[in-house]
PDB file of C-alpha atoms in Angstrom:
ATOM      1  CA  UNK T 155       2.614 -18.157  69.304  1.00 63.00           C
ATOM      2  CA  UNK T 156      -0.329 -17.044  67.174  1.00 77.00           C
ATOM      3  CA  UNK T 157       0.441 -14.574  64.404  1.00 92.00           C
ATOM      4  CA  UNK T 158      -1.407 -11.471  63.316  1.00 96.00           C
ATOM      5  CA  UNK T 159      -4.970 -12.367  62.387  1.00 96.00           C
ATOM      6  CA  UNK T 160      -6.951 -10.479  59.757  1.00 97.00           C
ATOM      7  CA  UNK T 161     -10.419 -10.789  58.313  1.00 97.00           C
ATOM      8  CA  UNK T 162     -11.977 -10.942  55.851  1.00 97.00           C
ATOM      9  CA  UNK T 163      -9.290 -12.284  53.502  1.00 96.00           C
ATOM     10  CA  UNK T 164     -11.111 -11.179  50.370  1.00 96.00           C
ATOM     11  CA  UNK T 165     -13.791  -8.607  49.703  1.00 97.00           C
ATOM     12  CA  UNK T 166     -15.369  -7.311  46.500  1.00 98.00           C
ATOM     13  CA  UNK T 167     -17.565  -4.227  46.752  1.00 97.00           C
ATOM     14  CA  UNK T 168     -18.993  -1.639  44.416  1.00 97.00           C
ATOM     15  CA  UNK T 169     -17.664   1.906  44.441  1.00 96.00           C
ATOM     16  CA  UNK T 170     -19.327   4.147  47.020  1.00 96.00           C
ATOM     17  CA  UNK T 171     -20.052   1.167  49.264  1.00 97.00           C
ATOM     18  CA  UNK T 172     -18.383   0.704  52.627  1.00 97.00           C
ATOM     19  CA  UNK T 173     -16.100  -2.016  53.963  1.00 98.00           C
ATOM     20  CA  UNK T 174     -14.441  -2.820  57.267  1.00 98.00           C
ATOM     21  CA  UNK T 175     -11.358  -4.879  58.013  1.00 98.00           C
ATOM     22  CA  UNK T 176     -10.476  -6.377  61.363  1.00 97.00           C
ATOM     23  CA  UNK T 177      -7.082  -7.136  62.865  1.00 97.00           C
ATOM     24  CA  UNK T 178      -5.951  -8.950  65.984  1.00 96.00           C
ATOM     25  CA  UNK T 179      -2.229  -8.394  66.635  1.00 95.00           C
ATOM     26  CA  UNK T 180       0.247 -10.743  68.245  1.00 94.00           C
ATOM     27  CA  UNK T 181      -0.399 -10.949  71.954  1.00 92.00           C
ATOM     28  CA  UNK T 182       1.590  -8.379  73.882  1.00 90.00           C
ATOM     29  CA  UNK T 183       2.437  -6.222  70.865  1.00 92.00           C
ATOM     30  CA  UNK T 184       1.760  -2.619  71.768  1.00 91.00           C
ATOM     31  CA  UNK T 185       2.254  -1.183  68.288  1.00 92.00           C
ATOM     32  CA  UNK T 186      -0.191  -1.900  65.492  1.00 95.00           C
ATOM     33  CA  UNK T 187       0.093  -0.760  61.889  1.00 95.00           C
ATOM     34  CA  UNK T 188      -2.214  -0.676  58.904  1.00 97.00           C
ATOM     35  CA  UNK T 189      -0.488  -0.669  55.526  1.00 97.00           C
ATOM     36  CA  UNK T 190      -1.961  -0.382  52.047  1.00 97.00           C
ATOM     37  CA  UNK T 191      -0.239  -2.293  49.282  1.00 94.00           C
ATOM     38  CA  UNK T 192      -1.257  -1.576  45.710  1.00 93.00           C
ATOM     39  CA  UNK T 193      -0.211  -4.131  43.108  1.00 88.00           C
ATOM     40  CA  UNK T 194       3.403  -3.587  42.061  1.00 86.00           C
ATOM     41  CA  UNK T 195       4.177  -1.242  44.938  1.00 90.00           C
ATOM     42  CA  UNK T 196       5.583  -1.617  48.402  1.00 92.00           C
ATOM     43  CA  UNK T 197       3.452  -1.381  51.545  1.00 94.00           C
ATOM     44  CA  UNK T 198       2.505   2.185  52.436  1.00 94.00           C
ATOM     45  CA  UNK T 199       1.739   3.094  56.035  1.00 94.00           C
ATOM     46  CA  UNK T 200      -1.804   4.311  56.604  1.00 96.00           C
ATOM     47  CA  UNK T 201      -1.880   4.512  60.381  1.00 96.00           C
ATOM     48  CA  UNK T 202       0.199   3.489  63.384  1.00 94.00           C
ATOM     49  CA  UNK T 203      -1.163   2.915  66.880  1.00 94.00           C
ATOM     50  CA  UNK T 204       0.756   2.695  70.124  1.00 91.00           C
ATOM     51  CA  UNK T 205      -1.624   0.891  72.486  1.00 88.00           C
ATOM     52  CA  UNK T 206      -4.909   2.677  71.752  1.00 84.00           C
ATOM     53  CA  UNK T 207      -3.384   6.019  70.752  1.00 91.00           C
ATOM     54  CA  UNK T 208      -2.583   7.159  67.218  1.00 93.00           C
ATOM     55  CA  UNK T 209       1.130   7.750  66.580  1.00 91.00           C
ATOM     56  CA  UNK T 210       0.925   8.625  62.879  1.00 92.00           C
ATOM     57  CA  UNK T 211      -2.033   8.889  60.531  1.00 94.00           C
ATOM     58  CA  UNK T 212      -0.546  11.463  58.163  1.00 92.00           C
ATOM     59  CA  UNK T 213      -1.095   9.278  55.084  1.00 92.00           C
ATOM     60  CA  UNK T 214      -4.608   8.145  55.970  1.00 95.00           C
ATOM     61  CA  UNK T 215      -7.203   9.678  53.601  1.00 94.00           C
ATOM     62  CA  UNK T 216      -9.372  10.840  56.444  1.00 94.00           C
ATOM     63  CA  UNK T 217     -12.289  11.875  54.246  1.00 95.00           C
ATOM     64  CA  UNK T 218     -12.987   8.213  53.577  1.00 97.00           C
ATOM     65  CA  UNK T 219     -10.761   6.072  55.807  1.00 97.00           C
ATOM     66  CA  UNK T 220     -11.042   5.649  59.548  1.00 97.00           C
ATOM     67  CA  UNK T 221      -9.387   3.327  62.025  1.00 97.00           C
ATOM     68  CA  UNK T 222      -9.693   2.606  65.672  1.00 95.00           C
ATOM     69  CA  UNK T 223      -8.013   0.426  68.228  1.00 94.00           C
ATOM     70  CA  UNK T 224     -10.302   0.198  71.192  1.00 81.00           C
ATOM     71  CA  UNK T 225      -8.784  -1.200  74.387  1.00 84.00           C
ATOM     72  CA  UNK T 226      -5.356  -1.266  72.749  1.00 83.00           C
ATOM     73  CA  UNK T 227      -5.744  -4.729  71.212  1.00 91.00           C
ATOM     74  CA  UNK T 228      -7.938  -5.364  68.151  1.00 95.00           C
ATOM     75  CA  UNK T 229      -8.235  -2.790  65.424  1.00 97.00           C
ATOM     76  CA  UNK T 230     -10.716  -1.995  62.674  1.00 97.00           C
ATOM     77  CA  UNK T 231     -10.032  -0.139  59.437  1.00 98.00           C
ATOM     78  CA  UNK T 232     -13.050   1.254  57.609  1.00 98.00           C
ATOM     79  CA  UNK T 233     -13.431   2.707  54.141  1.00 98.00           C
ATOM     80  CA  UNK T 234     -16.551   4.707  53.338  1.00 97.00           C
ATOM     81  CA  UNK T 235     -17.284   5.451  50.546  1.00 96.00           C
ATOM     82  CA  UNK T 236     -14.881   3.256  48.578  1.00 97.00           C
ATOM     83  CA  UNK T 237     -13.294   4.383  45.325  1.00 97.00           C
ATOM     84  CA  UNK T 238     -11.850   2.281  42.521  1.00 97.00           C
ATOM     85  CA  UNK T 239      -8.309   3.314  43.512  1.00 95.00           C
ATOM     86  CA  UNK T 240      -8.803   1.769  46.954  1.00 97.00           C
ATOM     87  CA  UNK T 241      -8.409  -1.672  45.383  1.00 97.00           C
ATOM     88  CA  UNK T 242      -5.382  -3.029  47.236  1.00 96.00           C
ATOM     89  CA  UNK T 243      -4.229  -5.390  49.927  1.00 96.00           C
ATOM     90  CA  UNK T 244      -4.679  -4.017  53.420  1.00 98.00           C
ATOM     91  CA  UNK T 245      -1.976  -5.393  55.659  1.00 97.00           C
ATOM     92  CA  UNK T 246      -2.100  -5.287  59.412  1.00 97.00           C
ATOM     93  CA  UNK T 247       1.168  -5.630  61.302  1.00 96.00           C
ATOM     94  CA  UNK T 248       2.283  -5.461  64.909  1.00 94.00           C
ATOM     95  CA  UNK T 249       5.459  -5.071  66.909  1.00 91.00           C
ATOM     96  CA  UNK T 250       6.615  -4.640  70.446  1.00 86.00           C
ATOM     97  CA  UNK T 251       7.502  -1.121  71.506  1.00 75.00           C
ATOM     98  CA  UNK T 252      11.105  -0.009  71.817  1.00 68.00           C
ATOM     99  CA  UNK T 253      14.023   0.122  69.433  1.00 65.00           C
ATOM    100  CA  UNK T 254      15.283  -2.418  66.912  1.00 70.00           C
ATOM    101  CA  UNK T 255      11.979  -4.202  66.601  1.00 80.00           C
ATOM    102  CA  UNK T 256      10.644  -6.423  63.890  1.00 88.00           C
ATOM    103  CA  UNK T 257       7.148  -5.979  62.589  1.00 91.00           C
ATOM    104  CA  UNK T 258       5.098  -9.031  61.795  1.00 94.00           C
ATOM    105  CA  UNK T 259       2.388  -9.015  59.174  1.00 96.00           C
ATOM    106  CA  UNK T 260      -0.929 -10.733  58.850  1.00 96.00           C
ATOM    107  CA  UNK T 261      -1.932 -12.418  55.604  1.00 95.00           C
ATOM    108  CA  UNK T 262      -3.734  -9.318  54.397  1.00 96.00           C
ATOM    109  CA  UNK T 263      -7.244  -8.386  53.370  1.00 97.00           C
ATOM    110  CA  UNK T 264      -7.628  -8.176  49.607  1.00 96.00           C
ATOM    111  CA  UNK T 265     -10.082  -5.509  48.479  1.00 97.00           C
ATOM    112  CA  UNK T 266     -11.439  -5.137  44.969  1.00 97.00           C
ATOM    113  CA  UNK T 267     -13.649  -2.137  44.248  1.00 97.00           C
ATOM    114  CA  UNK T 268     -15.689  -2.456  41.054  1.00 97.00           C
TER     115      UNK T 268
ATOM    116  CA  UNK Y 134       9.074  10.806  48.292  1.00 67.00           C
ATOM    117  CA  UNK Y 135      10.400   7.246  48.195  1.00 80.00           C
ATOM    118  CA  UNK Y 136      12.875   6.931  51.044  1.00 92.00           C
ATOM    119  CA  UNK Y 137      13.636   3.281  50.342  1.00 95.00           C
ATOM    120  CA  UNK Y 138      14.280   2.161  46.789  1.00 95.00           C
ATOM    121  CA  UNK Y 139      14.661  -1.181  45.100  1.00 96.00           C
ATOM    122  CA  UNK Y 140      15.656  -0.364  41.554  1.00 92.00           C
ATOM    123  CA  UNK Y 141      15.431  -3.881  40.157  1.00 94.00           C
ATOM    124  CA  UNK Y 142      11.802  -4.977  39.781  1.00 94.00           C
ATOM    125  CA  UNK Y 143      12.829  -8.524  38.903  1.00 96.00           C
ATOM    126  CA  UNK Y 144      15.735 -10.934  39.010  1.00 97.00           C
ATOM    127  CA  UNK Y 145      16.214 -14.437  37.591  1.00 97.00           C
ATOM    128  CA  UNK Y 146      18.864 -16.801  38.902  1.00 97.00           C
ATOM    129  CA  UNK Y 147      19.771 -20.422  38.262  1.00 97.00           C
ATOM    130  CA  UNK Y 148      19.241 -22.855  41.105  1.00 97.00           C
ATOM    131  CA  UNK Y 149      22.416 -23.240  43.174  1.00 97.00           C
ATOM    132  CA  UNK Y 150      23.815 -19.849  42.212  1.00 97.00           C
ATOM    133  CA  UNK Y 151      23.887 -16.685  44.308  1.00 98.00           C
ATOM    134  CA  UNK Y 152      20.990 -14.221  44.318  1.00 98.00           C
ATOM    135  CA  UNK Y 153      21.844 -10.618  45.167  1.00 98.00           C
ATOM    136  CA  UNK Y 154      19.017  -8.202  45.881  1.00 98.00           C
ATOM    137  CA  UNK Y 155      19.811  -4.541  46.357  1.00 98.00           C
ATOM    138  CA  UNK Y 156      18.217  -1.707  48.267  1.00 97.00           C
ATOM    139  CA  UNK Y 157      19.076   1.978  48.666  1.00 97.00           C
ATOM    140  CA  UNK Y 158      17.807   4.498  51.181  1.00 97.00           C
ATOM    141  CA  UNK Y 159      17.976   8.246  51.492  1.00 96.00           C
ATOM    142  CA  UNK Y 160      17.253   9.016  55.136  1.00 93.00           C
ATOM    143  CA  UNK Y 161      20.429   9.059  57.243  1.00 93.00           C
ATOM    144  CA  UNK Y 162      18.295   8.647  60.375  1.00 91.00           C
ATOM    145  CA  UNK Y 163      17.476   5.052  59.423  1.00 93.00           C
ATOM    146  CA  UNK Y 164      19.361   2.693  61.704  1.00 92.00           C
ATOM    147  CA  UNK Y 165      17.544  -0.608  61.421  1.00 93.00           C
ATOM    148  CA  UNK Y 166      16.938  -2.540  58.235  1.00 95.00           C
ATOM    149  CA  UNK Y 167      14.886  -5.607  57.437  1.00 95.00           C
ATOM    150  CA  UNK Y 168      14.153  -7.912  54.545  1.00 97.00           C
ATOM    151  CA  UNK Y 169      10.768  -9.525  53.975  1.00 97.00           C
ATOM    152  CA  UNK Y 170       9.729 -12.257  51.608  1.00 97.00           C
ATOM    153  CA  UNK Y 171       6.263 -12.380  50.113  1.00 94.00           C
ATOM    154  CA  UNK Y 172       4.562 -15.222  48.318  1.00 93.00           C
ATOM    155  CA  UNK Y 173       1.426 -14.545  46.233  1.00 89.00           C
ATOM    156  CA  UNK Y 174      -1.765 -14.218  48.282  1.00 84.00           C
ATOM    157  CA  UNK Y 175       0.185 -14.108  51.551  1.00 90.00           C
ATOM    158  CA  UNK Y 176       1.428 -11.348  53.809  1.00 92.00           C
ATOM    159  CA  UNK Y 177       5.138 -10.439  53.956  1.00 94.00           C
ATOM    160  CA  UNK Y 178       7.216 -12.748  56.126  1.00 95.00           C
ATOM    161  CA  UNK Y 179      10.211 -11.481  58.082  1.00 94.00           C
ATOM    162  CA  UNK Y 180      13.486 -12.882  56.773  1.00 96.00           C
ATOM    163  CA  UNK Y 181      16.494 -11.142  58.300  1.00 96.00           C
ATOM    164  CA  UNK Y 182      17.461  -7.803  59.814  1.00 95.00           C
ATOM    165  CA  UNK Y 183      20.535  -5.721  60.518  1.00 95.00           C
ATOM    166  CA  UNK Y 184      21.279  -2.876  62.868  1.00 93.00           C
ATOM    167  CA  UNK Y 185      23.388   0.050  61.741  1.00 93.00           C
ATOM    168  CA  UNK Y 186      26.082  -0.881  64.256  1.00 93.00           C
ATOM    169  CA  UNK Y 187      26.867  -3.901  62.085  1.00 94.00           C
ATOM    170  CA  UNK Y 188      27.839  -4.235  58.449  1.00 95.00           C
ATOM    171  CA  UNK Y 189      26.883  -7.883  58.034  1.00 97.00           C
ATOM    172  CA  UNK Y 190      24.365 -10.314  59.445  1.00 97.00           C
ATOM    173  CA  UNK Y 191      24.068 -13.936  58.461  1.00 97.00           C
ATOM    174  CA  UNK Y 192      21.329 -16.515  58.942  1.00 96.00           C
ATOM    175  CA  UNK Y 193      21.816 -19.776  57.124  1.00 97.00           C
ATOM    176  CA  UNK Y 194      21.690 -19.178  53.381  1.00 97.00           C
ATOM    177  CA  UNK Y 195      20.766 -15.515  53.856  1.00 98.00           C
ATOM    178  CA  UNK Y 196      23.256 -12.713  54.478  1.00 98.00           C
ATOM    179  CA  UNK Y 197      22.509  -9.016  54.629  1.00 98.00           C
ATOM    180  CA  UNK Y 198      25.249  -6.470  54.039  1.00 98.00           C
ATOM    181  CA  UNK Y 199      24.990  -2.814  55.039  1.00 97.00           C
ATOM    182  CA  UNK Y 200      27.092   0.017  53.622  1.00 97.00           C
ATOM    183  CA  UNK Y 201      26.139   3.054  55.655  1.00 95.00           C
ATOM    184  CA  UNK Y 202      28.314   5.513  53.769  1.00 95.00           C
ATOM    185  CA  UNK Y 203      26.639   4.527  50.496  1.00 96.00           C
ATOM    186  CA  UNK Y 204      23.213   4.153  52.135  1.00 96.00           C
ATOM    187  CA  UNK Y 205      22.978   0.760  50.523  1.00 97.00           C
ATOM    188  CA  UNK Y 206      22.098  -2.715  51.673  1.00 97.00           C
ATOM    189  CA  UNK Y 207      21.960  -6.017  49.910  1.00 98.00           C
ATOM    190  CA  UNK Y 208      20.575  -9.472  50.547  1.00 98.00           C
ATOM    191  CA  UNK Y 209      22.591 -12.459  49.390  1.00 98.00           C
ATOM    192  CA  UNK Y 210      20.983 -15.860  49.065  1.00 98.00           C
ATOM    193  CA  UNK Y 211      23.356 -18.737  48.477  1.00 97.00           C
ATOM    194  CA  UNK Y 212      22.720 -21.283  47.208  1.00 97.00           C
ATOM    195  CA  UNK Y 213      19.437 -20.156  45.667  1.00 98.00           C
ATOM    196  CA  UNK Y 214      16.590 -22.650  45.660  1.00 97.00           C
ATOM    197  CA  UNK Y 215      13.349 -22.737  43.645  1.00 96.00           C
ATOM    198  CA  UNK Y 216      11.403 -22.211  46.883  1.00 96.00           C
ATOM    199  CA  UNK Y 217      13.112 -18.831  47.220  1.00 97.00           C
ATOM    200  CA  UNK Y 218      11.082 -17.550  44.282  1.00 97.00           C
ATOM    201  CA  UNK Y 219       9.045 -14.700  45.756  1.00 97.00           C
ATOM    202  CA  UNK Y 220       8.922 -10.929  46.018  1.00 96.00           C
ATOM    203  CA  UNK Y 221      11.501  -9.496  48.419  1.00 98.00           C
ATOM    204  CA  UNK Y 222      10.948  -6.168  50.165  1.00 97.00           C
ATOM    205  CA  UNK Y 223      13.537  -4.230  52.076  1.00 97.00           C
ATOM    206  CA  UNK Y 224      12.414  -1.966  54.887  1.00 95.00           C
ATOM    207  CA  UNK Y 225      14.110   0.695  56.949  1.00 94.00           C
ATOM    208  CA  UNK Y 226      13.359   2.224  60.292  1.00 91.00           C
ATOM    209  CA  UNK Y 227      14.571   4.988  62.532  1.00 87.00           C
ATOM    210  CA  UNK Y 228      14.270   3.263  65.878  1.00 76.00           C
ATOM    211  CA  UNK Y 229      13.344   6.504  67.570  1.00 76.00           C
ATOM    212  CA  UNK Y 230      10.079   6.463  65.624  1.00 76.00           C
ATOM    213  CA  UNK Y 231       9.378   2.719  65.340  1.00 77.00           C
ATOM    214  CA  UNK Y 232       8.070   3.430  61.828  1.00 85.00           C
ATOM    215  CA  UNK Y 233       9.004   1.294  58.855  1.00 90.00           C
ATOM    216  CA  UNK Y 234       9.397   2.355  55.241  1.00 92.00           C
ATOM    217  CA  UNK Y 235       9.314  -0.195  52.465  1.00 95.00           C
ATOM    218  CA  UNK Y 236      10.818  -0.455  49.024  1.00 95.00           C
ATOM    219  CA  UNK Y 237       8.764  -1.443  45.987  1.00 94.00           C
ATOM    220  CA  UNK Y 238      10.037  -5.015  45.967  1.00 96.00           C
ATOM    221  CA  UNK Y 239      12.123  -7.255  43.728  1.00 97.00           C
ATOM    222  CA  UNK Y 240      10.555 -10.361  42.240  1.00 97.00           C
ATOM    223  CA  UNK Y 241      13.067 -13.207  42.392  1.00 98.00           C
ATOM    224  CA  UNK Y 242      12.698 -16.251  40.174  1.00 98.00           C
ATOM    225  CA  UNK Y 243      14.999 -19.184  40.813  1.00 97.00           C
ATOM    226  CA  UNK Y 244      15.133 -21.405  37.757  1.00 97.00           C
ATOM    227  CA  UNK Y 245      15.526 -25.149  38.441  1.00 94.00           C
TER     228      UNK Y 245
END
């Protein structure tokens, strides 16, 4: 079974530029998550989708971050304009719906804003 | 507000000995707990989980213990191997929400 796919793996951009990350979840997983992990910290949830609807985006900085999950499969996370403090690993994860589930992570997209 | 806490940023253990990683949580609604292992430049990998109806779950060298009254869980690795050197994250979920909250991680070094 293929895992969660993410791209690009690494990206370096200047502040105020824009960047987009793509995620393809495990086939059949209805729930998709985007997490931000800053060095030395644990993953922090940015947004959670159930199929193509948003379940929770309370910690998404909506003035600069946006995410979509068209057709309930792939998802894109965009940052525009980027700030230095956005330097982090952006982790996509997916799970089946229901209780007692495990979430599975992709390898992450590493962003450096200079 | 950090709902899941790992108070030890790092731990060093001799190969063959037991590694014990600890995790505390504050939200009494959490009823499902997981441990993830993360190597540098990779995403977290699922290791083991436990439901709140149990107090212990074992998988090979890995055992997770849950103390609901203390809101505490621990991961035991025995015997520890150099390949276990990684950052370990605990996570907690209230299954009604299907949301997961992570601790800040403990970096384990197993010394050969």
